[in-house]
Amino acid sequence: MKIVNYPFWILYRIWFYVLVAIPILVLMPFLLISISREQWYPQFFKLARFWAKFILFGMGFNYRIKKEQTPDPKASYMFVSNHTSMTDIMLMLVAVKNPFVFVGKKELAKIPLFGFFYKRTCILVDRSSPKSRQAVFLRAQRRLKQGLSICIFPEGGVPEESIILDEFKDGAFRMAINQQIPIVPMTFYDNKKRFSFSFFSGGPGKMRVKIHKFVSTEGLTIEDTKTINQSVREMILKDLVEDQKLLK
């Protein structure tokens, strides 16, 4: 790590938060209207996708999306991926056109400006509270009945830098089985390198994402949760390991 890069990394981090704030401030009236009613969420989602593209472009990230299968615009899905960066949220919004609702940790609601909309549009979970986890299932069920999809980062947080892919929590897979909706595994290859949670790191460059073939939950029961969990995790892990080998 070269000390000469420190000023760049500091400015780069500050620039990221500037980019996060600018579209929110400019689009504030439209954002407030779009969150005023639950049925208007698809309009909010379109604004969120613009916000995400604005940030990725402004940060110098050139995203590339490879699809083994394309989601049906009229269907509901459970989108899952590895979690390594704050930019995972933006890349997920850019890569998926189907309106979906994030299930995420409640701590993010404390972020100024961003948190205001986050807590009003996402399903917040307190992982230390069984009651909170149960409420997540009920809220997600309601959103799915409205024709939306759900997005969860099943690692439950960002793993240590040395860990390629942490163990997956069961919640996303149990929910998908309960609702009999397909699971869409996705691999984010470069986000940790581009903009990890380590402050003095990152920089412009490519951001690749792969949408894998969907995993059907049709006919599965809760007893199949662990099996489907491991199957999806191994699919993403295999991709990440193979990619690392190719880059060496």
PDB file of C-alpha atoms in Angstrom:
ATOM      1  CA  MET A   1       0.000   0.000   0.000  1.00  0.00           C
ATOM      2  CA  LYS A   2       1.695   3.186  -1.192  1.00  0.00           C
ATOM      3  CA  ILE A   3       1.292   6.255   1.026  1.00  0.00           C
ATOM      4  CA  VAL A   4       1.299   8.436  -2.100  1.00  0.00           C
ATOM      5  CA  ASN A   5      -2.149   6.993  -2.922  1.00  0.00           C
ATOM      6  CA  TYR A   6      -3.712   8.114   0.377  1.00  0.00           C
ATOM      7  CA  PRO A   7      -4.877  11.560  -0.835  1.00  0.00           C
ATOM      8  CA  PHE A   8      -6.560   9.931  -3.857  1.00  0.00           C
ATOM      9  CA  TRP A   9      -8.375   7.373  -1.699  1.00  0.00           C
ATOM     10  CA  ILE A  10      -9.584  10.054   0.723  1.00  0.00           C
ATOM     11  CA  LEU A  11     -10.925  12.219  -2.114  1.00  0.00           C
ATOM     12  CA  TYR A  12     -12.380   9.152  -3.835  1.00  0.00           C
ATOM     13  CA  ARG A  13     -14.381   8.218  -0.738  1.00  0.00           C
ATOM     14  CA  ILE A  14     -15.620  11.785  -0.292  1.00  0.00           C
ATOM     15  CA  TRP A  15     -16.597  11.894  -3.975  1.00  0.00           C
ATOM     16  CA  PHE A  16     -18.640   8.699  -3.531  1.00  0.00           C
ATOM     17  CA  TYR A  17     -20.808  10.276  -0.832  1.00  0.00           C
ATOM     18  CA  VAL A  18     -21.197  13.424  -2.917  1.00  0.00           C
ATOM     19  CA  LEU A  19     -22.485  11.287  -5.785  1.00  0.00           C
ATOM     20  CA  VAL A  20     -24.857   9.458  -3.436  1.00  0.00           C
ATOM     21  CA  ALA A  21     -26.345  12.754  -2.275  1.00  0.00           C
ATOM     22  CA  ILE A  22     -26.633  14.756  -5.524  1.00  0.00           C
ATOM     23  CA  PRO A  23     -29.410  12.731  -7.248  1.00  0.00           C
ATOM     24  CA  ILE A  24     -31.338  12.434  -3.983  1.00  0.00           C
ATOM     25  CA  LEU A  25     -31.324  16.193  -3.501  1.00  0.00           C
ATOM     26  CA  VAL A  26     -32.181  16.942  -7.143  1.00  0.00           C
ATOM     27  CA  LEU A  27     -34.942  14.326  -7.330  1.00  0.00           C
ATOM     28  CA  MET A  28     -36.255  14.914  -3.802  1.00  0.00           C
ATOM     29  CA  PRO A  29     -39.817  16.001  -4.786  1.00  0.00           C
ATOM     30  CA  PHE A  30     -40.257  13.011  -7.105  1.00  0.00           C
ATOM     31  CA  LEU A  31     -38.766  10.617  -4.558  1.00  0.00           C
ATOM     32  CA  LEU A  32     -41.083  11.854  -1.816  1.00  0.00           C
ATOM     33  CA  ILE A  33     -44.111  11.420  -4.068  1.00  0.00           C
ATOM     34  CA  SER A  34     -43.037   7.926  -5.180  1.00  0.00           C
ATOM     35  CA  ILE A  35     -42.718   6.659  -1.580  1.00  0.00           C
ATOM     36  CA  SER A  36     -45.982   8.185  -0.393  1.00  0.00           C
ATOM     37  CA  ARG A  37     -47.945   5.099  -1.498  1.00  0.00           C
ATOM     38  CA  GLU A  38     -46.847   1.470  -1.574  1.00  0.00           C
ATOM     39  CA  GLN A  39     -48.399   0.884  -4.997  1.00  0.00           C
ATOM     40  CA  TRP A  40     -46.129   3.585  -6.439  1.00  0.00           C
ATOM     41  CA  TYR A  41     -42.993   1.660  -5.509  1.00  0.00           C
ATOM     42  CA  PRO A  42     -42.199   0.694  -9.158  1.00  0.00           C
ATOM     43  CA  GLN A  43     -41.838   4.419  -9.917  1.00  0.00           C
ATOM     44  CA  PHE A  44     -39.476   4.806  -6.968  1.00  0.00           C
ATOM     45  CA  PHE A  45     -37.517   1.804  -8.250  1.00  0.00           C
ATOM     46  CA  LYS A  46     -36.972   3.509 -11.622  1.00  0.00           C
ATOM     47  CA  LEU A  47     -35.597   6.573  -9.846  1.00  0.00           C
ATOM     48  CA  ALA A  48     -33.387   4.312  -7.703  1.00  0.00           C
ATOM     49  CA  ARG A  49     -31.951   2.692 -10.850  1.00  0.00           C
ATOM     50  CA  PHE A  50     -31.100   6.143 -12.240  1.00  0.00           C
ATOM     51  CA  TRP A  51     -29.459   7.016  -8.898  1.00  0.00           C
ATOM     52  CA  ALA A  52     -27.389   3.820  -9.050  1.00  0.00           C
ATOM     53  CA  LYS A  53     -26.249   4.384 -12.648  1.00  0.00           C
ATOM     54  CA  PHE A  54     -25.315   7.974 -11.815  1.00  0.00           C
ATOM     55  CA  ILE A  55     -23.077   6.831  -8.955  1.00  0.00           C
ATOM     56  CA  LEU A  56     -21.384   4.000 -10.866  1.00  0.00           C
ATOM     57  CA  PHE A  57     -20.708   6.255 -13.860  1.00  0.00           C
ATOM     58  CA  GLY A  58     -19.445   9.082 -11.637  1.00  0.00           C
ATOM     59  CA  MET A  59     -17.070   6.730  -9.825  1.00  0.00           C
ATOM     60  CA  GLY A  60     -15.582   5.536 -13.098  1.00  0.00           C
ATOM     61  CA  PHE A  61     -17.026   2.028 -12.854  1.00  0.00           C
ATOM     62  CA  ASN A  62     -17.655   0.305 -16.174  1.00  0.00           C
ATOM     63  CA  TYR A  63     -20.214  -2.393 -15.398  1.00  0.00           C
ATOM     64  CA  ARG A  64     -20.729  -5.477 -17.552  1.00  0.00           C
ATOM     65  CA  ILE A  65     -23.680  -7.818 -17.109  1.00  0.00           C
ATOM     66  CA  LYS A  66     -23.611 -11.439 -18.279  1.00  0.00           C
ATOM     67  CA  LYS A  67     -26.928 -13.296 -18.230  1.00  0.00           C
ATOM     68  CA  GLU A  68     -27.346 -17.053 -18.366  1.00  0.00           C
ATOM     69  CA  GLN A  69     -31.085 -16.456 -18.019  1.00  0.00           C
ATOM     70  CA  THR A  70     -33.183 -13.293 -18.152  1.00  0.00           C
ATOM     71  CA  PRO A  71     -35.866 -12.588 -15.508  1.00  0.00           C
ATOM     72  CA  ASP A  72     -39.445 -12.387 -16.739  1.00  0.00           C
ATOM     73  CA  PRO A  73     -40.676  -8.793 -16.160  1.00  0.00           C
ATOM     74  CA  LYS A  74     -44.022 -10.132 -14.941  1.00  0.00           C
ATOM     75  CA  ALA A  75     -42.634 -12.669 -12.462  1.00  0.00           C
ATOM     76  CA  SER A  76     -41.361 -12.416  -8.875  1.00  0.00           C
ATOM     77  CA  TYR A  77     -37.959 -13.708  -7.816  1.00  0.00           C
ATOM     78  CA  MET A  78     -35.547 -13.975  -4.917  1.00  0.00           C
ATOM     79  CA  PHE A  79     -32.318 -12.250  -5.985  1.00  0.00           C
ATOM     80  CA  VAL A  80     -29.193 -13.224  -4.008  1.00  0.00           C
ATOM     81  CA  SER A  81     -25.488 -12.438  -4.419  1.00  0.00           C
ATOM     82  CA  ASN A  82     -22.187 -12.211  -2.600  1.00  0.00           C
ATOM     83  CA  HIS A  83     -21.680  -9.049  -0.533  1.00  0.00           C
ATOM     84  CA  THR A  84     -18.341  -7.227  -0.508  1.00  0.00           C
ATOM     85  CA  SER A  85     -18.958  -3.513  -0.966  1.00  0.00           C
ATOM     86  CA  MET A  86     -21.313  -0.560  -0.477  1.00  0.00           C
ATOM     87  CA  THR A  87     -21.554  -0.509  -4.280  1.00  0.00           C
ATOM     88  CA  ASP A  88     -23.303  -3.916  -4.258  1.00  0.00           C
ATOM     89  CA  ILE A  89     -26.574  -2.040  -3.776  1.00  0.00           C
ATOM     90  CA  MET A  90     -25.967   0.119  -6.860  1.00  0.00           C
ATOM     91  CA  LEU A  91     -24.792  -2.768  -9.035  1.00  0.00           C
ATOM     92  CA  MET A  92     -27.805  -4.868  -8.058  1.00  0.00           C
ATOM     93  CA  LEU A  93     -30.157  -2.013  -9.000  1.00  0.00           C
ATOM     94  CA  VAL A  94     -28.425  -1.608 -12.365  1.00  0.00           C
ATOM     95  CA  ALA A  95     -28.258  -5.333 -13.173  1.00  0.00           C
ATOM     96  CA  VAL A  96     -31.919  -6.127 -12.375  1.00  0.00           C
ATOM     97  CA  LYS A  97     -34.827  -4.425 -14.110  1.00  0.00           C
ATOM     98  CA  ASN A  98     -37.575  -6.221 -12.175  1.00  0.00           C
ATOM     99  CA  PRO A  99     -38.719  -3.977  -9.311  1.00  0.00           C
ATOM    100  CA  PHE A 100     -37.465  -5.574  -6.108  1.00  0.00           C
ATOM    101  CA  VAL A 101     -37.302  -4.676  -2.432  1.00  0.00           C
ATOM    102  CA  PHE A 102     -34.089  -4.993  -0.464  1.00  0.00           C
ATOM    103  CA  VAL A 103     -34.054  -6.828   2.846  1.00  0.00           C
ATOM    104  CA  GLY A 104     -31.222  -5.220   4.777  1.00  0.00           C
ATOM    105  CA  LYS A 105     -29.832  -4.476   8.200  1.00  0.00           C
ATOM    106  CA  LYS A 106     -31.506  -1.687  10.132  1.00  0.00           C
ATOM    107  CA  GLU A 107     -28.186   0.060  10.870  1.00  0.00           C
ATOM    108  CA  LEU A 108     -28.094   1.526   7.349  1.00  0.00           C
ATOM    109  CA  ALA A 109     -31.157   3.608   8.194  1.00  0.00           C
ATOM    110  CA  LYS A 110     -28.854   5.823  10.289  1.00  0.00           C
ATOM    111  CA  ILE A 111     -26.971   7.109   7.218  1.00  0.00           C
ATOM    112  CA  PRO A 112     -27.975  10.756   6.639  1.00  0.00           C
ATOM    113  CA  LEU A 113     -30.295  11.388   3.664  1.00  0.00           C
ATOM    114  CA  PHE A 114     -29.869   7.868   2.228  1.00  0.00           C
ATOM    115  CA  GLY A 115     -31.286   6.364   5.410  1.00  0.00           C
ATOM    116  CA  PHE A 116     -34.487   8.416   5.156  1.00  0.00           C
ATOM    117  CA  PHE A 117     -35.490   6.621   1.953  1.00  0.00           C
ATOM    118  CA  TYR A 118     -33.860   3.329   2.895  1.00  0.00           C
ATOM    119  CA  LYS A 119     -36.074   2.766   5.930  1.00  0.00           C
ATOM    120  CA  ARG A 120     -39.204   3.750   3.996  1.00  0.00           C
ATOM    121  CA  THR A 121     -38.638   1.498   0.983  1.00  0.00           C
ATOM    122  CA  CYS A 122     -36.630  -1.483   2.251  1.00  0.00           C
ATOM    123  CA  ILE A 123     -37.507  -4.256   4.666  1.00  0.00           C
ATOM    124  CA  LEU A 124     -35.310  -3.715   7.707  1.00  0.00           C
ATOM    125  CA  VAL A 125     -34.146  -6.588   9.879  1.00  0.00           C
ATOM    126  CA  ASP A 126     -32.565  -6.727  13.310  1.00  0.00           C
ATOM    127  CA  ARG A 127     -30.702 -10.048  13.074  1.00  0.00           C
ATOM    128  CA  SER A 128     -30.436 -10.270  16.875  1.00  0.00           C
ATOM    129  CA  SER A 129     -34.229 -10.264  17.242  1.00  0.00           C
ATOM    130  CA  PRO A 130     -36.341 -13.344  16.349  1.00  0.00           C
ATOM    131  CA  LYS A 131     -39.424 -11.089  16.390  1.00  0.00           C
ATOM    132  CA  SER A 132     -37.828  -8.805  13.778  1.00  0.00           C
ATOM    133  CA  ARG A 133     -36.934 -11.765  11.560  1.00  0.00           C
ATOM    134  CA  GLN A 134     -40.531 -12.986  11.692  1.00  0.00           C
ATOM    135  CA  ALA A 135     -41.796  -9.510  10.748  1.00  0.00           C
ATOM    136  CA  VAL A 136     -39.481  -9.585   7.714  1.00  0.00           C
ATOM    137  CA  PHE A 137     -41.211 -12.705   6.407  1.00  0.00           C
ATOM    138  CA  LEU A 138     -44.634 -11.101   6.736  1.00  0.00           C
ATOM    139  CA  ARG A 139     -43.593  -7.855   5.008  1.00  0.00           C
ATOM    140  CA  ALA A 140     -41.801  -9.727   2.228  1.00  0.00           C
ATOM    141  CA  GLN A 141     -44.854 -11.906   1.689  1.00  0.00           C
ATOM    142  CA  ARG A 142     -47.013  -8.805   1.258  1.00  0.00           C
ATOM    143  CA  ARG A 143     -44.598  -7.255  -1.233  1.00  0.00           C
ATOM    144  CA  LEU A 144     -44.426 -10.462  -3.270  1.00  0.00           C
ATOM    145  CA  LYS A 145     -48.228 -10.522  -3.459  1.00  0.00           C
ATOM    146  CA  GLN A 146     -47.983  -7.021  -4.939  1.00  0.00           C
ATOM    147  CA  GLY A 147     -45.942  -8.483  -7.799  1.00  0.00           C
ATOM    148  CA  LEU A 148     -42.524  -7.291  -6.589  1.00  0.00           C
ATOM    149  CA  SER A 149     -39.355  -9.321  -6.069  1.00  0.00           C
ATOM    150  CA  ILE A 150     -37.045  -9.552  -3.053  1.00  0.00           C
ATOM    151  CA  CYS A 151     -33.277  -9.065  -2.851  1.00  0.00           C
ATOM    152  CA  ILE A 152     -31.159 -10.386   0.019  1.00  0.00           C
ATOM    153  CA  PHE A 153     -27.402 -10.636   0.529  1.00  0.00           C
ATOM    154  CA  PRO A 154     -27.479 -14.017   2.318  1.00  0.00           C
ATOM    155  CA  GLU A 155     -24.051 -13.716   3.966  1.00  0.00           C
ATOM    156  CA  GLY A 156     -25.803 -11.425   6.431  1.00  0.00           C
ATOM    157  CA  GLY A 157     -23.018  -8.860   6.280  1.00  0.00           C
ATOM    158  CA  VAL A 158     -19.671  -8.174   4.647  1.00  0.00           C
ATOM    159  CA  PRO A 159     -17.064 -10.866   5.462  1.00  0.00           C
ATOM    160  CA  GLU A 160     -13.413 -10.249   6.309  1.00  0.00           C
ATOM    161  CA  GLU A 161     -11.171  -9.318   3.378  1.00  0.00           C
ATOM    162  CA  SER A 162      -9.521 -12.763   3.433  1.00  0.00           C
ATOM    163  CA  ILE A 163     -12.842 -14.629   3.076  1.00  0.00           C
ATOM    164  CA  ILE A 164     -13.948 -15.210  -0.512  1.00  0.00           C
ATOM    165  CA  LEU A 165     -17.540 -16.083   0.416  1.00  0.00           C
ATOM    166  CA  ASP A 166     -19.010 -16.438   3.885  1.00  0.00           C
ATOM    167  CA  GLU A 167     -21.627 -18.986   4.905  1.00  0.00           C
ATOM    168  CA  PHE A 168     -25.174 -18.136   3.811  1.00  0.00           C
ATOM    169  CA  LYS A 169     -28.034 -17.545   6.218  1.00  0.00           C
ATOM    170  CA  ASP A 170     -31.187 -19.575   5.557  1.00  0.00           C
ATOM    171  CA  GLY A 171     -33.708 -16.715   5.475  1.00  0.00           C
ATOM    172  CA  ALA A 172     -33.680 -15.966   1.737  1.00  0.00           C
ATOM    173  CA  PHE A 173     -33.998 -19.618   0.805  1.00  0.00           C
ATOM    174  CA  ARG A 174     -36.709 -20.378   3.339  1.00  0.00           C
ATOM    175  CA  MET A 175     -38.659 -17.381   2.085  1.00  0.00           C
ATOM    176  CA  ALA A 176     -38.278 -18.436  -1.561  1.00  0.00           C
ATOM    177  CA  ILE A 177     -39.476 -21.960  -0.749  1.00  0.00           C
ATOM    178  CA  ASN A 178     -42.431 -20.645   1.265  1.00  0.00           C
ATOM    179  CA  GLN A 179     -43.528 -18.453  -1.624  1.00  0.00           C
ATOM    180  CA  GLN A 180     -42.505 -20.959  -4.333  1.00  0.00           C
ATOM    181  CA  ILE A 181     -40.564 -18.332  -6.293  1.00  0.00           C
ATOM    182  CA  PRO A 182     -37.336 -18.960  -8.253  1.00  0.00           C
ATOM    183  CA  ILE A 183     -33.993 -18.013  -6.742  1.00  0.00           C
ATOM    184  CA  VAL A 184     -31.711 -15.936  -8.982  1.00  0.00           C
ATOM    185  CA  PRO A 185     -28.050 -16.377  -7.922  1.00  0.00           C
ATOM    186  CA  MET A 186     -25.743 -13.530  -8.948  1.00  0.00           C
ATOM    187  CA  THR A 187     -21.979 -13.153  -8.733  1.00  0.00           C
ATOM    188  CA  PHE A 188     -20.271  -9.777  -8.229  1.00  0.00           C
ATOM    189  CA  TYR A 189     -16.624 -10.286  -9.188  1.00  0.00           C
ATOM    190  CA  ASP A 190     -14.908  -6.919  -8.809  1.00  0.00           C
ATOM    191  CA  ASN A 191     -16.738  -4.825  -6.202  1.00  0.00           C
ATOM    192  CA  LYS A 192     -14.291  -5.646  -3.405  1.00  0.00           C
ATOM    193  CA  LYS A 193     -11.394  -4.499  -5.582  1.00  0.00           C
ATOM    194  CA  ARG A 194     -13.195  -1.389  -6.859  1.00  0.00           C
ATOM    195  CA  PHE A 195     -14.649  -0.119  -3.559  1.00  0.00           C
ATOM    196  CA  SER A 196     -14.270  -2.347  -0.515  1.00  0.00           C
ATOM    197  CA  PHE A 197     -15.043  -1.415   3.082  1.00  0.00           C
ATOM    198  CA  SER A 198     -11.309  -0.875   3.626  1.00  0.00           C
ATOM    199  CA  PHE A 199     -10.986   2.901   3.462  1.00  0.00           C
ATOM    200  CA  PHE A 200      -7.615   3.135   1.740  1.00  0.00           C
ATOM    201  CA  SER A 201      -8.370   1.018  -1.311  1.00  0.00           C
ATOM    202  CA  GLY A 202     -10.266   1.000  -4.579  1.00  0.00           C
ATOM    203  CA  GLY A 203     -10.390   2.906  -7.820  1.00  0.00           C
ATOM    204  CA  PRO A 204     -12.132   3.154 -11.191  1.00  0.00           C
ATOM    205  CA  GLY A 205     -12.386   0.110 -13.440  1.00  0.00           C
ATOM    206  CA  LYS A 206     -14.636  -2.702 -14.565  1.00  0.00           C
ATOM    207  CA  MET A 207     -17.436  -4.188 -12.480  1.00  0.00           C
ATOM    208  CA  ARG A 208     -18.615  -7.548 -13.732  1.00  0.00           C
ATOM    209  CA  VAL A 209     -21.809  -9.283 -12.670  1.00  0.00           C
ATOM    210  CA  LYS A 210     -23.179 -12.645 -13.721  1.00  0.00           C
ATOM    211  CA  ILE A 211     -26.823 -13.644 -13.486  1.00  0.00           C
ATOM    212  CA  HIS A 212     -26.833 -17.424 -13.185  1.00  0.00           C
ATOM    213  CA  LYS A 213     -29.524 -19.829 -14.289  1.00  0.00           C
ATOM    214  CA  PHE A 214     -32.457 -19.662 -11.917  1.00  0.00           C
ATOM    215  CA  VAL A 215     -32.917 -22.239  -9.163  1.00  0.00           C
ATOM    216  CA  SER A 216     -36.476 -23.508  -8.988  1.00  0.00           C
ATOM    217  CA  THR A 217     -38.184 -23.981  -5.628  1.00  0.00           C
ATOM    218  CA  GLU A 218     -41.264 -25.617  -7.110  1.00  0.00           C
ATOM    219  CA  GLY A 219     -42.352 -28.548  -4.968  1.00  0.00           C
ATOM    220  CA  LEU A 220     -39.651 -27.955  -2.340  1.00  0.00           C
ATOM    221  CA  THR A 221     -40.412 -27.849   1.392  1.00  0.00           C
ATOM    222  CA  ILE A 222     -38.754 -26.182   4.369  1.00  0.00           C
ATOM    223  CA  GLU A 223     -36.730 -29.378   4.868  1.00  0.00           C
ATOM    224  CA  ASP A 224     -34.926 -28.561   1.601  1.00  0.00           C
ATOM    225  CA  THR A 225     -33.695 -25.165   2.847  1.00  0.00           C
ATOM    226  CA  LYS A 226     -30.153 -26.221   3.767  1.00  0.00           C
ATOM    227  CA  THR A 227     -29.715 -28.158   0.528  1.00  0.00           C
ATOM    228  CA  ILE A 228     -30.789 -25.264  -1.695  1.00  0.00           C
ATOM    229  CA  ASN A 229     -28.713 -22.866   0.427  1.00  0.00           C
ATOM    230  CA  GLN A 230     -25.531 -24.896  -0.107  1.00  0.00           C
ATOM    231  CA  SER A 231     -26.279 -25.438  -3.792  1.00  0.00           C
ATOM    232  CA  VAL A 232     -26.585 -21.702  -4.488  1.00  0.00           C
ATOM    233  CA  ARG A 233     -23.556 -20.835  -2.357  1.00  0.00           C
ATOM    234  CA  GLU A 234     -21.385 -23.417  -4.111  1.00  0.00           C
ATOM    235  CA  MET A 235     -22.480 -22.028  -7.491  1.00  0.00           C
ATOM    236  CA  ILE A 236     -21.333 -18.502  -6.584  1.00  0.00           C
ATOM    237  CA  LEU A 237     -18.190 -19.688  -4.767  1.00  0.00           C
ATOM    238  CA  LYS A 238     -17.097 -21.786  -7.742  1.00  0.00           C
ATOM    239  CA  ASP A 239     -17.425 -18.757  -9.999  1.00  0.00           C
ATOM    240  CA  LEU A 240     -15.390 -16.540  -7.656  1.00  0.00           C
ATOM    241  CA  VAL A 241     -12.609 -19.106  -7.222  1.00  0.00           C
ATOM    242  CA  GLU A 242     -12.342 -19.766 -10.946  1.00  0.00           C
ATOM    243  CA  ASP A 243     -12.210 -16.038 -11.638  1.00  0.00           C
ATOM    244  CA  GLN A 244      -9.382 -15.561  -9.129  1.00  0.00           C
ATOM    245  CA  LYS A 245      -7.412 -18.342 -10.813  1.00  0.00           C
ATOM    246  CA  LEU A 246      -7.842 -16.719 -14.210  1.00  0.00           C
ATOM    247  CA  LEU A 247      -6.612 -13.368 -12.890  1.00  0.00           C
ATOM    248  CA  LYS A 248      -3.402 -14.835 -11.460  1.00  0.00           C
TER     249      LYS A 248
END
